[in-house]
PDB file of C-alpha atoms and ligand atoms in Angstrom:
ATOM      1  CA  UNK A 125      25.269  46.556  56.436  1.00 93.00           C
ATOM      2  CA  UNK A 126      28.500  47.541  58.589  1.00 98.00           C
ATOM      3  CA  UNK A 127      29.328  50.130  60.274  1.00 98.00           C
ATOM      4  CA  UNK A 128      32.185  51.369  57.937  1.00 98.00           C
ATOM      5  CA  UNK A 129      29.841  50.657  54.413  1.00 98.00           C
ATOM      6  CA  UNK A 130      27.107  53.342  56.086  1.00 98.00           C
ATOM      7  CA  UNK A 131      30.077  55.895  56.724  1.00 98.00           C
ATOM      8  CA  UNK A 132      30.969  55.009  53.104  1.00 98.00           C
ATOM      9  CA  UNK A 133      27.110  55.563  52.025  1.00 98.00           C
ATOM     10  CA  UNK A 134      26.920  58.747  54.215  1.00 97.00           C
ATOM     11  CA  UNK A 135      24.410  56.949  56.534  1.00 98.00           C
ATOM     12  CA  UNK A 136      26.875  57.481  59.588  1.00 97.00           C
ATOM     13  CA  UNK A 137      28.329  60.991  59.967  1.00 97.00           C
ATOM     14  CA  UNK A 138      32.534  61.286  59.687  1.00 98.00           C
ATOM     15  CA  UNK A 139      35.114  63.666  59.558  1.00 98.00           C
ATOM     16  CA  UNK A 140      36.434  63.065  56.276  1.00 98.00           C
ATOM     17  CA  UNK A 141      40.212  63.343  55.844  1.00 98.00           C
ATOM     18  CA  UNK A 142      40.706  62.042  52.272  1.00 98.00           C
ATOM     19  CA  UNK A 143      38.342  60.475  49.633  1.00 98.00           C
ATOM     20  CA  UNK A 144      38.531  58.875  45.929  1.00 98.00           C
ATOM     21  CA  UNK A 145      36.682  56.516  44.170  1.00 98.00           C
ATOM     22  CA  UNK A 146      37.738  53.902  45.820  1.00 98.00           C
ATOM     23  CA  UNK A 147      39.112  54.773  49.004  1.00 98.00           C
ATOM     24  CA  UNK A 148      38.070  56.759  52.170  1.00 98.00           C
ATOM     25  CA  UNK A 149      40.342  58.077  54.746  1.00 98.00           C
ATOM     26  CA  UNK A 150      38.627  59.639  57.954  1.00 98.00           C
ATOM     27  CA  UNK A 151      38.857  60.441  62.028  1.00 98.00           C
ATOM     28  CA  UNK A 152      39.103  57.727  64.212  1.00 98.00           C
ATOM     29  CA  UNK A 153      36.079  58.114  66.706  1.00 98.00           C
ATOM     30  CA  UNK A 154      38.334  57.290  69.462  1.00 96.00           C
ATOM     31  CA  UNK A 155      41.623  58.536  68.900  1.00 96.00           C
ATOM     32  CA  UNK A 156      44.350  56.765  70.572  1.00 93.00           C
ATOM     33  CA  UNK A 157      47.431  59.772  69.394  1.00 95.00           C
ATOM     34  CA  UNK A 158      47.042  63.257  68.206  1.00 97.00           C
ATOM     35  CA  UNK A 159      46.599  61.633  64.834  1.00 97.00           C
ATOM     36  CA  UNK A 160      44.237  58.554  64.597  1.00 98.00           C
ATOM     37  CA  UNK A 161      42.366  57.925  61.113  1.00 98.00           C
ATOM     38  CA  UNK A 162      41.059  55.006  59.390  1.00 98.00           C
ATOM     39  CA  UNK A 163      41.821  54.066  55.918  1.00 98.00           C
ATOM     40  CA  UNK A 164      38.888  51.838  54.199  1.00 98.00           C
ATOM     41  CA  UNK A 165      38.449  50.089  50.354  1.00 98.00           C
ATOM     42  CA  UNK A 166      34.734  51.662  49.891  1.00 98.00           C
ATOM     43  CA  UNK A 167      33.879  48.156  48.687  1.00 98.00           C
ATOM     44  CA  UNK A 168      33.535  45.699  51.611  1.00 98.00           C
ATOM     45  CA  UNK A 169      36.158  43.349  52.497  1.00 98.00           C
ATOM     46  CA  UNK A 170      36.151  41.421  55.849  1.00 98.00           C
ATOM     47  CA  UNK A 171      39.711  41.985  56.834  1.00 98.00           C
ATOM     48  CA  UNK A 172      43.045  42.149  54.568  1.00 98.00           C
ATOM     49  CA  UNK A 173      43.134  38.215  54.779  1.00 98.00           C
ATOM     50  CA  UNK A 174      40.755  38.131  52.015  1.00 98.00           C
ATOM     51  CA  UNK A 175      41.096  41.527  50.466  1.00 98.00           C
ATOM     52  CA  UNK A 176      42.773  40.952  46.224  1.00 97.00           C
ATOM     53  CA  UNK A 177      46.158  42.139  46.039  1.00 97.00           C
ATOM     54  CA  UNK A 178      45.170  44.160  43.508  1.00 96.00           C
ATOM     55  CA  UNK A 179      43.114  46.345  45.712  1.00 97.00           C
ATOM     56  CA  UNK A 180      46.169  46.384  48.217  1.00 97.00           C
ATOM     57  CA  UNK A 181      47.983  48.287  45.500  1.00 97.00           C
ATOM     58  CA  UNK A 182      45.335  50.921  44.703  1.00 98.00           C
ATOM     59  CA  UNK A 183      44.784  50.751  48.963  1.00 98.00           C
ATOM     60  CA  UNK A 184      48.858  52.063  49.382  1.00 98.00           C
ATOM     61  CA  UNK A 185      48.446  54.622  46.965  1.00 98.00           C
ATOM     62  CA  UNK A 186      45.882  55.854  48.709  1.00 98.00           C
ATOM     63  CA  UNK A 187      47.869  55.849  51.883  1.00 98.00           C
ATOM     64  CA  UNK A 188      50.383  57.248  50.718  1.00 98.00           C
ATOM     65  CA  UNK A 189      48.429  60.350  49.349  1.00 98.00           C
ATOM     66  CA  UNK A 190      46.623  60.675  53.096  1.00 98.00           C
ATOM     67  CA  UNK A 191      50.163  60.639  55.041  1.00 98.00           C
ATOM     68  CA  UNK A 192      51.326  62.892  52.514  1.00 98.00           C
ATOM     69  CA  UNK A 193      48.342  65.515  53.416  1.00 98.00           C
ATOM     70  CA  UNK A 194      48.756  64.980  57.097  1.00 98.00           C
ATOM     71  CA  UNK A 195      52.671  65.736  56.956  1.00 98.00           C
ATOM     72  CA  UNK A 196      53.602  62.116  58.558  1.00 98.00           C
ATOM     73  CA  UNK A 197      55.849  61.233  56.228  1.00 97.00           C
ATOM     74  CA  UNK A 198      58.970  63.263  57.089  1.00 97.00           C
ATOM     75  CA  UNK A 199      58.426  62.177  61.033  1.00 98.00           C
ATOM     76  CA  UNK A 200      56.667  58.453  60.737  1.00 98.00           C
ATOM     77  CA  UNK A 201      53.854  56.730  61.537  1.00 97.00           C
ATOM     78  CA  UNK A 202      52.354  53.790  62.431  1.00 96.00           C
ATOM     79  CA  UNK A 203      50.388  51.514  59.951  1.00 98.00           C
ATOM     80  CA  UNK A 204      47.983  48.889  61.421  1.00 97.00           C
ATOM     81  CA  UNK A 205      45.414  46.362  60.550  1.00 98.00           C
ATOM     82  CA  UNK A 206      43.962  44.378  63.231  1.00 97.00           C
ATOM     83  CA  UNK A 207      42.529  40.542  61.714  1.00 98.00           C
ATOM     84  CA  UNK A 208      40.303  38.729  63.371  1.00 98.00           C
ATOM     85  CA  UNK A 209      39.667  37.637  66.741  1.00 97.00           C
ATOM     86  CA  UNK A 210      42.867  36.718  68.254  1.00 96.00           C
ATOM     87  CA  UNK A 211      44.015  40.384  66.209  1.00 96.00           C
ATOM     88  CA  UNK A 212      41.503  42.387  67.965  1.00 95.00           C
ATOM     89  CA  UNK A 213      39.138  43.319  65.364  1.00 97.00           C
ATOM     90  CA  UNK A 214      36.195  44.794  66.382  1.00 98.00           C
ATOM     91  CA  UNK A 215      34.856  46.235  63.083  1.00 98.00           C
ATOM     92  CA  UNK A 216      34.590  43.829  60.044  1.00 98.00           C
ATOM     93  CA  UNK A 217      35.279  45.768  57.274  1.00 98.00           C
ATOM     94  CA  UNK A 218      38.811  46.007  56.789  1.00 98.00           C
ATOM     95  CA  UNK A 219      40.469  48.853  57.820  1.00 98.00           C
ATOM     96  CA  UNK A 220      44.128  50.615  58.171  1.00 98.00           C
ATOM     97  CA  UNK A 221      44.602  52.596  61.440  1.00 98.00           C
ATOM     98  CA  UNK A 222      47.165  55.501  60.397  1.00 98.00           C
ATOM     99  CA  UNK A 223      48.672  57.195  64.059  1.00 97.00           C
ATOM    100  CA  UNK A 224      50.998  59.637  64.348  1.00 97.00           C
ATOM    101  CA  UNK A 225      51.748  63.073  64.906  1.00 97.00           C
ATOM    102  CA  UNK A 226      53.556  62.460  68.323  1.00 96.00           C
ATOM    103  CA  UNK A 227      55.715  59.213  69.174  1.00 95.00           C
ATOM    104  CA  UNK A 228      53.574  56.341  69.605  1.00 94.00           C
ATOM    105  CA  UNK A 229      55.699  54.128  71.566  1.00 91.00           C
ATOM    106  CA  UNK A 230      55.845  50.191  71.831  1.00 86.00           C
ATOM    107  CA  UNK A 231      53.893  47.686  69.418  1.00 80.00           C
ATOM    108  CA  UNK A 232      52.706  45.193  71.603  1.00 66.00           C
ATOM    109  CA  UNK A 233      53.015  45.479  75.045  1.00 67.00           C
ATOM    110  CA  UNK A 234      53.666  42.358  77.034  1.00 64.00           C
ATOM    111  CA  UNK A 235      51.195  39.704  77.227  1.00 65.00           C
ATOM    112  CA  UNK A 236      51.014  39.812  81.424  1.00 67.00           C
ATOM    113  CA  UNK A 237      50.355  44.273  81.056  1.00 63.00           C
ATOM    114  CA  UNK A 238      46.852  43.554  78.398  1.00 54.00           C
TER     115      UNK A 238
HETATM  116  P1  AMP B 570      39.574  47.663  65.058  1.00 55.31           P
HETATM  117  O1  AMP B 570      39.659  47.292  66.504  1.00 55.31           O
HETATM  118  O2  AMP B 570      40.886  47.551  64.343  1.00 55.31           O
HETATM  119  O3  AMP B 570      38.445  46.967  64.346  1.00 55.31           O
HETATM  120  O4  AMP B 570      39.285  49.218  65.046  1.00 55.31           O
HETATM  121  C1  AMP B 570      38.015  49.759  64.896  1.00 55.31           C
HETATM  122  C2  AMP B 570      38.171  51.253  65.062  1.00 55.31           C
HETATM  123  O5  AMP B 570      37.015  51.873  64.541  1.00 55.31           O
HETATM  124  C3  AMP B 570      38.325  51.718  66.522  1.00 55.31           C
HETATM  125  O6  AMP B 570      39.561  52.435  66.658  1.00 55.31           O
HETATM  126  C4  AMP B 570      37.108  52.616  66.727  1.00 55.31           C
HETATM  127  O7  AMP B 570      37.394  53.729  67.541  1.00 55.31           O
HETATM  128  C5  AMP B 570      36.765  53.023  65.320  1.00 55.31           C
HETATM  129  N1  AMP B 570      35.364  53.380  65.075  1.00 55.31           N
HETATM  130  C6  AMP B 570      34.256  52.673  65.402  1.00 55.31           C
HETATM  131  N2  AMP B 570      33.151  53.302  65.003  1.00 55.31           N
HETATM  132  C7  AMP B 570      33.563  54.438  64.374  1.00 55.31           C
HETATM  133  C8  AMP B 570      32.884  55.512  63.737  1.00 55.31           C
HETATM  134  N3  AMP B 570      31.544  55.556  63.630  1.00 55.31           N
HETATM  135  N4  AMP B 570      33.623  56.508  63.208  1.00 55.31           N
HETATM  136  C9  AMP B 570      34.967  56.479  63.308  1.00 55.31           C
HETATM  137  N5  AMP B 570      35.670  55.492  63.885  1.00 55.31           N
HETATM  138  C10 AMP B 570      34.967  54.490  64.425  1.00 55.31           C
END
């Protein structure tokens, strides 16, 4: 089982931000800004290249309702899902990194600075 389906299952302690039936928003173990937090479908999906549309729509909802909660929307935010190798995945159960709360600067930095 992954990492992300024992948070889900409560097998892996987390700091809980938001939570439905199908969704689970929580703290980013590492957080890279003063807001960091992880958006997951509780049902496992590798990565959003194979998630069903359909659970993209419940999946922005969702987002929406977390963003809201945190006060983000007013200010922005930015909205990421790494894919894969070459995207830098490291856990395979896809996942939306919400970050915020300060200005988070440049999107990718240049190839020679990684
Ligand atoms: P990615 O590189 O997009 O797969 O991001 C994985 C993210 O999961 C990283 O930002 C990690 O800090 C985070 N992470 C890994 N394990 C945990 C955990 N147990 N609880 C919360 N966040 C975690």
């Amino acid at each position: 089982m992954c990492i992300f389906c024992k948070i889900v299952k409560g097998e892996i302690p987390s700091k809980i931000v938001l939570e439905d039936e199908n969704f689970l928003a929580f703290n980013d173990i590492n957080p890279t800004r003063k807001v960091h937090v992880l958006v997951i479908p509780k049902e496992h999906y590798d990565s959003f290249d194979v998630v069903p549309p359909k659970i993209m729509s419940g999946m922005t909802e969702f987002i929406h309702k977390v963003t809201s909660k945190l006060e983000l929307r007013e200010k922005g935010y930015r909205l990421i899902t790494n894919i894969g190798e070459h995207g830098g995945q490291e856990v395979p159960h896809l996942h939306f990194h919400i970050i915020g709360g300060e200005p988070v600067g440049r999107l990718v930095r240049d190839k020679q600075e990684n």
